[in-house]
Coordinates of C-alpha atoms in Angstrom, one line a residue:
X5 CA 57.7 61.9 35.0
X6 CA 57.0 58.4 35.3
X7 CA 60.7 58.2 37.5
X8 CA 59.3 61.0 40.0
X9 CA 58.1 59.5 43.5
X10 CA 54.4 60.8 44.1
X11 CA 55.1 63.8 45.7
X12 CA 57.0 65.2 42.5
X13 CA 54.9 64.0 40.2
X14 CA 51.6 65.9 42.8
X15 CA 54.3 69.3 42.3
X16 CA 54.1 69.2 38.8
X17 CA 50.6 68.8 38.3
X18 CA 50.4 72.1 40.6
X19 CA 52.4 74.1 37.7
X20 CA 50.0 72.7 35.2
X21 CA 46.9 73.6 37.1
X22 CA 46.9 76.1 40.1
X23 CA 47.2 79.8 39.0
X24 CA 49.9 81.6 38.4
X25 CA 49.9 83.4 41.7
X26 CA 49.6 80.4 43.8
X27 CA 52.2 79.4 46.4
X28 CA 53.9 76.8 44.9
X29 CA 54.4 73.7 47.4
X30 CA 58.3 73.3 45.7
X31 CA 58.7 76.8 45.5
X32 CA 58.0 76.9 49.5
X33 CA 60.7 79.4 51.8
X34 CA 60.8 75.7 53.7
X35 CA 61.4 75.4 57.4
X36 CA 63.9 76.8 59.9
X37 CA 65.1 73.2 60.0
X38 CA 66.2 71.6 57.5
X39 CA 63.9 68.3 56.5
X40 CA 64.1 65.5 54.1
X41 CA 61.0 65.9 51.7
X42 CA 58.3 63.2 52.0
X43 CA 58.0 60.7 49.1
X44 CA 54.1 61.2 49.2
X45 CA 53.4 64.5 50.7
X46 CA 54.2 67.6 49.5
X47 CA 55.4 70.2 52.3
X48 CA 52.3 72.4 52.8
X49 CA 50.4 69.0 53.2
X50 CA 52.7 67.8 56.1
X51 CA 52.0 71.1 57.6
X52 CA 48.1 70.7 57.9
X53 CA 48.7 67.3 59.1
X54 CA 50.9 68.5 61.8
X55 CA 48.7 71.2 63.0
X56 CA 45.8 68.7 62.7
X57 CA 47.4 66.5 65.5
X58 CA 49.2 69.0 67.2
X59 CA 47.7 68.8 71.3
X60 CA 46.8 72.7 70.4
X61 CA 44.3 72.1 67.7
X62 CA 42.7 69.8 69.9
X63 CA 42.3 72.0 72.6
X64 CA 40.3 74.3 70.8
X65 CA 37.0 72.2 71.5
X66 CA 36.9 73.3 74.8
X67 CA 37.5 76.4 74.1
X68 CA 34.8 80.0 74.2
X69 CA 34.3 81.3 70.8
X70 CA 31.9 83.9 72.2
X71 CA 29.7 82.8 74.7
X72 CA 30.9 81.6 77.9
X73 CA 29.2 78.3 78.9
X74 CA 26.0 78.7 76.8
X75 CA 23.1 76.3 77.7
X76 CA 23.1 74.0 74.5
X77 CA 25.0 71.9 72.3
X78 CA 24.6 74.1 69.3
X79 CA 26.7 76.8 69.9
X80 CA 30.3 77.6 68.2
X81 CA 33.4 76.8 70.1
X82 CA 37.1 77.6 68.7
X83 CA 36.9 74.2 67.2
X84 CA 33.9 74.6 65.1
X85 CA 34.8 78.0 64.2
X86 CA 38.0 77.0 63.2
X87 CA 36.4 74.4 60.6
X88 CA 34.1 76.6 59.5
X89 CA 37.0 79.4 58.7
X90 CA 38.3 76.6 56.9
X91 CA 35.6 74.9 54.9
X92 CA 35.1 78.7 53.3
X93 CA 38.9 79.9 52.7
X94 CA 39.0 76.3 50.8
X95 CA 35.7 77.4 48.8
X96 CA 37.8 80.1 47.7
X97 CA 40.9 79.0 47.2
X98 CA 39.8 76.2 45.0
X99 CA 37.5 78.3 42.8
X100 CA 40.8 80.8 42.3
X101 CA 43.2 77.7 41.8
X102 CA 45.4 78.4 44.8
X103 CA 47.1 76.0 47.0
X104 CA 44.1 74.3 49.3
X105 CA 47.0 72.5 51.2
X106 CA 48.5 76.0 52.3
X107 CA 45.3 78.0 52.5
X108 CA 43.4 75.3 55.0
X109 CA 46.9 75.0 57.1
X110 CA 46.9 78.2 57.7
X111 CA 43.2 78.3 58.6
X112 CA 43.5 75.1 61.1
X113 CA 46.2 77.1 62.6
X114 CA 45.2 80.5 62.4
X115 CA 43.5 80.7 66.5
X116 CA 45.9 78.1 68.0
X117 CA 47.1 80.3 70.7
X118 CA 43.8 81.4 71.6
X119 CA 42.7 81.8 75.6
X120 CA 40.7 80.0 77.1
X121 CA 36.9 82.3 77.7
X122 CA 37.7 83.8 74.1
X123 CA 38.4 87.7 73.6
X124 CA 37.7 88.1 77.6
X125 CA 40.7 85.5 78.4
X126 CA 42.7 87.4 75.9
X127 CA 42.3 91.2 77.5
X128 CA 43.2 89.4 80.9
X129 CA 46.2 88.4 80.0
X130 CA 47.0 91.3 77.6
X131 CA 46.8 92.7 81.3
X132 CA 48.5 91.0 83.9
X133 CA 51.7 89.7 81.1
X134 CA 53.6 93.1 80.7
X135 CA 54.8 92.9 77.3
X136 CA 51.3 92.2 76.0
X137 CA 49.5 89.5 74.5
X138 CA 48.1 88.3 71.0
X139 CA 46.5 85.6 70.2
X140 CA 47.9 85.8 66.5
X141 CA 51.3 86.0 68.4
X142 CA 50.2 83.3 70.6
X143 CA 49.9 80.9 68.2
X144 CA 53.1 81.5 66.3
X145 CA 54.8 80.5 69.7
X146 CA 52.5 77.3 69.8
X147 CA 53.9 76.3 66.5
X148 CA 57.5 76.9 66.9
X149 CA 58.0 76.8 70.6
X150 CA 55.6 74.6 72.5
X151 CA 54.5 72.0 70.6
X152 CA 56.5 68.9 70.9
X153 CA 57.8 69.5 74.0
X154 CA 59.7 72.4 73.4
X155 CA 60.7 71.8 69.4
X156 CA 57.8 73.0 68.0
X157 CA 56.3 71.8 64.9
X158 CA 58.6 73.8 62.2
X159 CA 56.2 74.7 59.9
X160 CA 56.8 76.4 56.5
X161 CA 57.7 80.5 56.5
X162 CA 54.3 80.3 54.5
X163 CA 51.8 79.0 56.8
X164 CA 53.5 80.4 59.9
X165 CA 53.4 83.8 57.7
X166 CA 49.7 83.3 57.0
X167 CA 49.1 82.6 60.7
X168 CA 50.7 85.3 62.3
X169 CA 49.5 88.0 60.1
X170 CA 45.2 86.3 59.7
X171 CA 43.9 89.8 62.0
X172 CA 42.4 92.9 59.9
X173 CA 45.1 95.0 61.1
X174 CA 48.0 92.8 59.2
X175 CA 48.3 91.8 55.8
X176 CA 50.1 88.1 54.9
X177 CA 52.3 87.7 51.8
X178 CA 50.1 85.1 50.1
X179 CA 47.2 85.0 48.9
X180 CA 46.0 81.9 50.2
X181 CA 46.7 83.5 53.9
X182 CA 44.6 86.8 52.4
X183 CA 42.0 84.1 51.8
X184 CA 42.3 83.2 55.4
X185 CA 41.9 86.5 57.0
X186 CA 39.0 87.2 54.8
X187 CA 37.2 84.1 55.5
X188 CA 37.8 84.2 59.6
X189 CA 35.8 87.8 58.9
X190 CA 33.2 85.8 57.0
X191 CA 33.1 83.0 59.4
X192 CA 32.7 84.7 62.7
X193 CA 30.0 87.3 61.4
X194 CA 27.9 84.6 60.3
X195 CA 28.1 82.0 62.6
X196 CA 28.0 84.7 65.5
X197 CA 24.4 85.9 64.3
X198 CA 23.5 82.6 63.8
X199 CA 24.3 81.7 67.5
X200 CA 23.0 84.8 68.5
X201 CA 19.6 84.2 67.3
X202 CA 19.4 80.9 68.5
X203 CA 20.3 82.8 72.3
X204 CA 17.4 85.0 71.8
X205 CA 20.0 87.5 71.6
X206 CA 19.0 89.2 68.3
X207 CA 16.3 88.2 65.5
X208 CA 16.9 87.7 62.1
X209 CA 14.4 91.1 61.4
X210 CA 16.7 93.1 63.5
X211 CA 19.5 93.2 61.3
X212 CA 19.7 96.1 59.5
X213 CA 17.6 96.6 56.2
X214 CA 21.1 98.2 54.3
X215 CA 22.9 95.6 55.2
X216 CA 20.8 92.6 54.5
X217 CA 19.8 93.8 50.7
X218 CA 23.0 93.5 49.6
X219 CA 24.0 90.4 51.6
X220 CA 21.3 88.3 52.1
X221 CA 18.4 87.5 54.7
X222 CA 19.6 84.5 55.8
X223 CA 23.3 82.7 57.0
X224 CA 23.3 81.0 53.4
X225 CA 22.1 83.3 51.3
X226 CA 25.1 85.9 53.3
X227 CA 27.9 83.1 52.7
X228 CA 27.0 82.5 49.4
X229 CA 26.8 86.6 48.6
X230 CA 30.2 86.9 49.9
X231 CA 32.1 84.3 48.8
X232 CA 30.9 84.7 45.1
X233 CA 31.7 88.1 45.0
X234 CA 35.7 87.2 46.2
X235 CA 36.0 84.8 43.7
X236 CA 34.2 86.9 40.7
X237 CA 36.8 90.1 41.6
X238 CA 39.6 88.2 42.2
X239 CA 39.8 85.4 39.6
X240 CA 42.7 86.3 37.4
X241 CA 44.6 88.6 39.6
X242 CA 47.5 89.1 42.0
X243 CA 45.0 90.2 45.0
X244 CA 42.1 89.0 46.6
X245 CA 39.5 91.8 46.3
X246 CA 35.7 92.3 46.9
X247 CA 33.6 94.8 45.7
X248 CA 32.8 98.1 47.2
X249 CA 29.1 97.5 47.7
X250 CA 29.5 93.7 49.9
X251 CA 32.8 95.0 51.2
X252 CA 30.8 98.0 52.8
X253 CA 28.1 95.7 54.1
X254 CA 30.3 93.0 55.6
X255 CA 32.3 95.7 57.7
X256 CA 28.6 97.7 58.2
X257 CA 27.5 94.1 59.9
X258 CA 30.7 93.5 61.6
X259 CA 29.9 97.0 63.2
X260 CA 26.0 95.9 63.8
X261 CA 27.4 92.8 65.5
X262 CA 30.3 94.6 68.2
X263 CA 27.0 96.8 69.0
X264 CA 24.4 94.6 69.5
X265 CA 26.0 91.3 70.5
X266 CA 29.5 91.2 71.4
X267 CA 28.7 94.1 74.4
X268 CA 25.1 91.9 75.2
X269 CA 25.1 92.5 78.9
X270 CA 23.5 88.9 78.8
X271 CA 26.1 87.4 75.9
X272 CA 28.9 88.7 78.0
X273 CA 27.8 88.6 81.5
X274 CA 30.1 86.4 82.7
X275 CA 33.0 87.7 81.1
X276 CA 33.9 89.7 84.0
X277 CA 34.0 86.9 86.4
X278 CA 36.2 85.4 83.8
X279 CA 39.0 88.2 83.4
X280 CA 39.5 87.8 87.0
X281 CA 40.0 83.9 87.3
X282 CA 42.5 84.7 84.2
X283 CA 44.1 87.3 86.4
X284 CA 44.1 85.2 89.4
X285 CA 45.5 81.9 87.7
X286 CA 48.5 84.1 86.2
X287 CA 49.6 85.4 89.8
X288 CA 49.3 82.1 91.2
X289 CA 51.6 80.4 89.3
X290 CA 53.8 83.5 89.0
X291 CA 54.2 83.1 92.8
X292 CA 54.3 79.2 92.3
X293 CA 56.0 78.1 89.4
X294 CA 56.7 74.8 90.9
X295 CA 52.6 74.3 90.5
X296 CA 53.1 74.0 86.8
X297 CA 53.1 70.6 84.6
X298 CA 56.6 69.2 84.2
X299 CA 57.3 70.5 80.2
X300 CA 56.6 74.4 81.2
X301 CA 59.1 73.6 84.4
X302 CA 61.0 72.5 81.6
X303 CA 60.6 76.0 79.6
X304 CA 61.5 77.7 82.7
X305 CA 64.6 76.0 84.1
X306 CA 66.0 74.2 81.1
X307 CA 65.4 76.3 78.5
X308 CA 65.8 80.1 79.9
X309 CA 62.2 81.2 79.7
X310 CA 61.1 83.5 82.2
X311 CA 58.3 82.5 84.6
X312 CA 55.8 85.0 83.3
X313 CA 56.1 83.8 80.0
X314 CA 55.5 80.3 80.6
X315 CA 52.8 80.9 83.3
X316 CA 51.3 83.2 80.1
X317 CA 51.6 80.0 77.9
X318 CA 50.5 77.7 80.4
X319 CA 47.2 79.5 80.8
X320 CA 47.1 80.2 77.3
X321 CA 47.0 77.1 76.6
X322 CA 43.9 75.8 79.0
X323 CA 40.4 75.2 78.1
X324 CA 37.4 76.9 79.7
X325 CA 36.8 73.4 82.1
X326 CA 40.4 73.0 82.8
X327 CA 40.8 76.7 83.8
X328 CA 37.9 76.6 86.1
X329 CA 39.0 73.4 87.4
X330 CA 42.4 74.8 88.8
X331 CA 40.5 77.7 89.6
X332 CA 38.3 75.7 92.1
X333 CA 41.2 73.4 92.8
X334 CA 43.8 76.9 94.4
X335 CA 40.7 79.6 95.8
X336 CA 38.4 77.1 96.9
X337 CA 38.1 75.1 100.2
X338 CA 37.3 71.6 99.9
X339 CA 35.9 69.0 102.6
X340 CA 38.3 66.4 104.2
X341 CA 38.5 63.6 106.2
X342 CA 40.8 63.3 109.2
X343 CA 40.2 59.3 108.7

């Protein structure tokens, strides 16, 4: 062992310790593109490093989680929320012995294609772009398309696996990315009642009695409900699994929460006004691809793309300021001076 560089010798220690059904980091499906290994990183590491400084993570600052340009400095964003799917899928993945490198890759990655103006960005350009739009999907094409300039980041089968398939209606092949798509669910339904209270939007008391026995009363005590229970039924075994009673609750409150806060006529009140900049921006640029930064030109007339594609990326790709900026910047008149 003592002849292994430190990535080898960081691969071994994985068989000795992580679980069974762990993805192995030298067991990986590797990349579309063939890379020399690194001498200190092994490859699911290198992935969350890339994603980490990939231009799209960064973006995700400025970008709605759920309420459009709340007053206050509290609220989510996609960045926060992001961290906080992260912080609990590597909770879990630790206390089950599964890859933490994987399982918080995929999580860092797991909304990089979202819109700008959250789920009200998304149905605009689901829309206005014919063949559809997904965020999920989005943010495979981030990864492997527009990152770097065209060349993507080529990320492991795994992570990209874990990233495409993080929504409730898909299932990933690993469990770390089933630890993902569990602990966005946990995330979001606890930090949106948390930022709904502090709007005013809903009170602590008003959630309902049923589901707040068998979770908790309060943000903490419903994280720590949760996450215990995934960890106590799924220690051991090929699956990650919760049980009956908290699964039940959890979706019970995910229901609470689409009635009472995600369809807020104050919550969502702007969302309106926001599907239609989306919708305005797209045809715009449709009719103007020349308006677009230099590497989507590039997309378009170097690399084949079609102009509704890369006007969908481009727009995709914007934060909630920027968008509003080349909103104001195309539909509205501005002063000037003839001198």
């Amino acid at each position: 062992m003592d002849k292994l560089n430190i990535r080898e010798k960081q691969e071994v220690r994985e068989h000795e310790f992580l679980s069974p059904y762990a993805s192995f980091s030298d067991c990986s499906k590797g990349r579309d593109i063939y890379e020399e290994p690194c001498d200190i990183r092994p490859i699911y590491q290198r992935d969350r490093d890339r994603i980490l400084h990939s231009k799209a993570f960064r973006r995700l600052n400025g970008k709605t989680q759920v309420f459009l340009t709340p007053e206050g400095d509290h609220y989510r964003t996609r960045m926060t929320h992001t961290l906080e799917v992260a912080q609990n899928a590597r909770t879990i993945a630790k206390a089950l012995r599964l890859n933490e490198e994987l399982t918080e890759a995929i999580a860092l990655g797991h909304d990089l294609g979202h819109t700008p103006f959250g789920h009200a960005g998304e149905r605009a350009l689901r829309r206005v772009y014919k063949p559809g739009f997904e965020h999920s999907e989005q943010s495979i094409r981030v990864v492997e398309v527009l990152e770097k300039h065209g060349r993507g980041l080529n990320l492991t089968k795994e992570v990209r696996d874990g990233i495409l398939n993080h929504q409730t209606s898909k299932m990933p092949s690993t469990l770390e990315g089933k630890v993902v798509r569990l602990s966005d669910k946990i995330a979001y339904i606890n930090h949106d009642i948390d930022d709904a209270i502090r709007g005013h939007i809903i009170t602590e008391e008003q959630i309902p009695t049923e589901y707040a026995k068998v979770l908790g009363y309060t943000t903490k005590e419903r994280l720590g409900t949760i996450i215990h229970d995934i960890v106590s039924h799924s220690e051991g075994k090929n699956d990650i699994l919760m049980s009956k009673e908290v699964e039940e609750a959890m979706h019970g409150l995910r229901k609470y929460m689409f009635q009472s806060v995600y369809t807020d006529p104050v919550a969502k009140g702007q969302e309106s006004k926001a599907e239609s900049m989306i919708e305005q921006l797209f045809v715009y640029y449709v009719k103007r691809p020349e308006k677009l930064s230099e590497e989507y030109q590039y997309m378009i007339y170097e690399k084949g793309e079609t102009i509704e594609r890369v006007v969908c990326d481009y727009i995709a790709g914007m934060t909630d300021r920027y968008a509003v900026a080349k909103y104001k910047e195309i539909a509205i008149p501005f002063a000037w001076d003839v001198y």
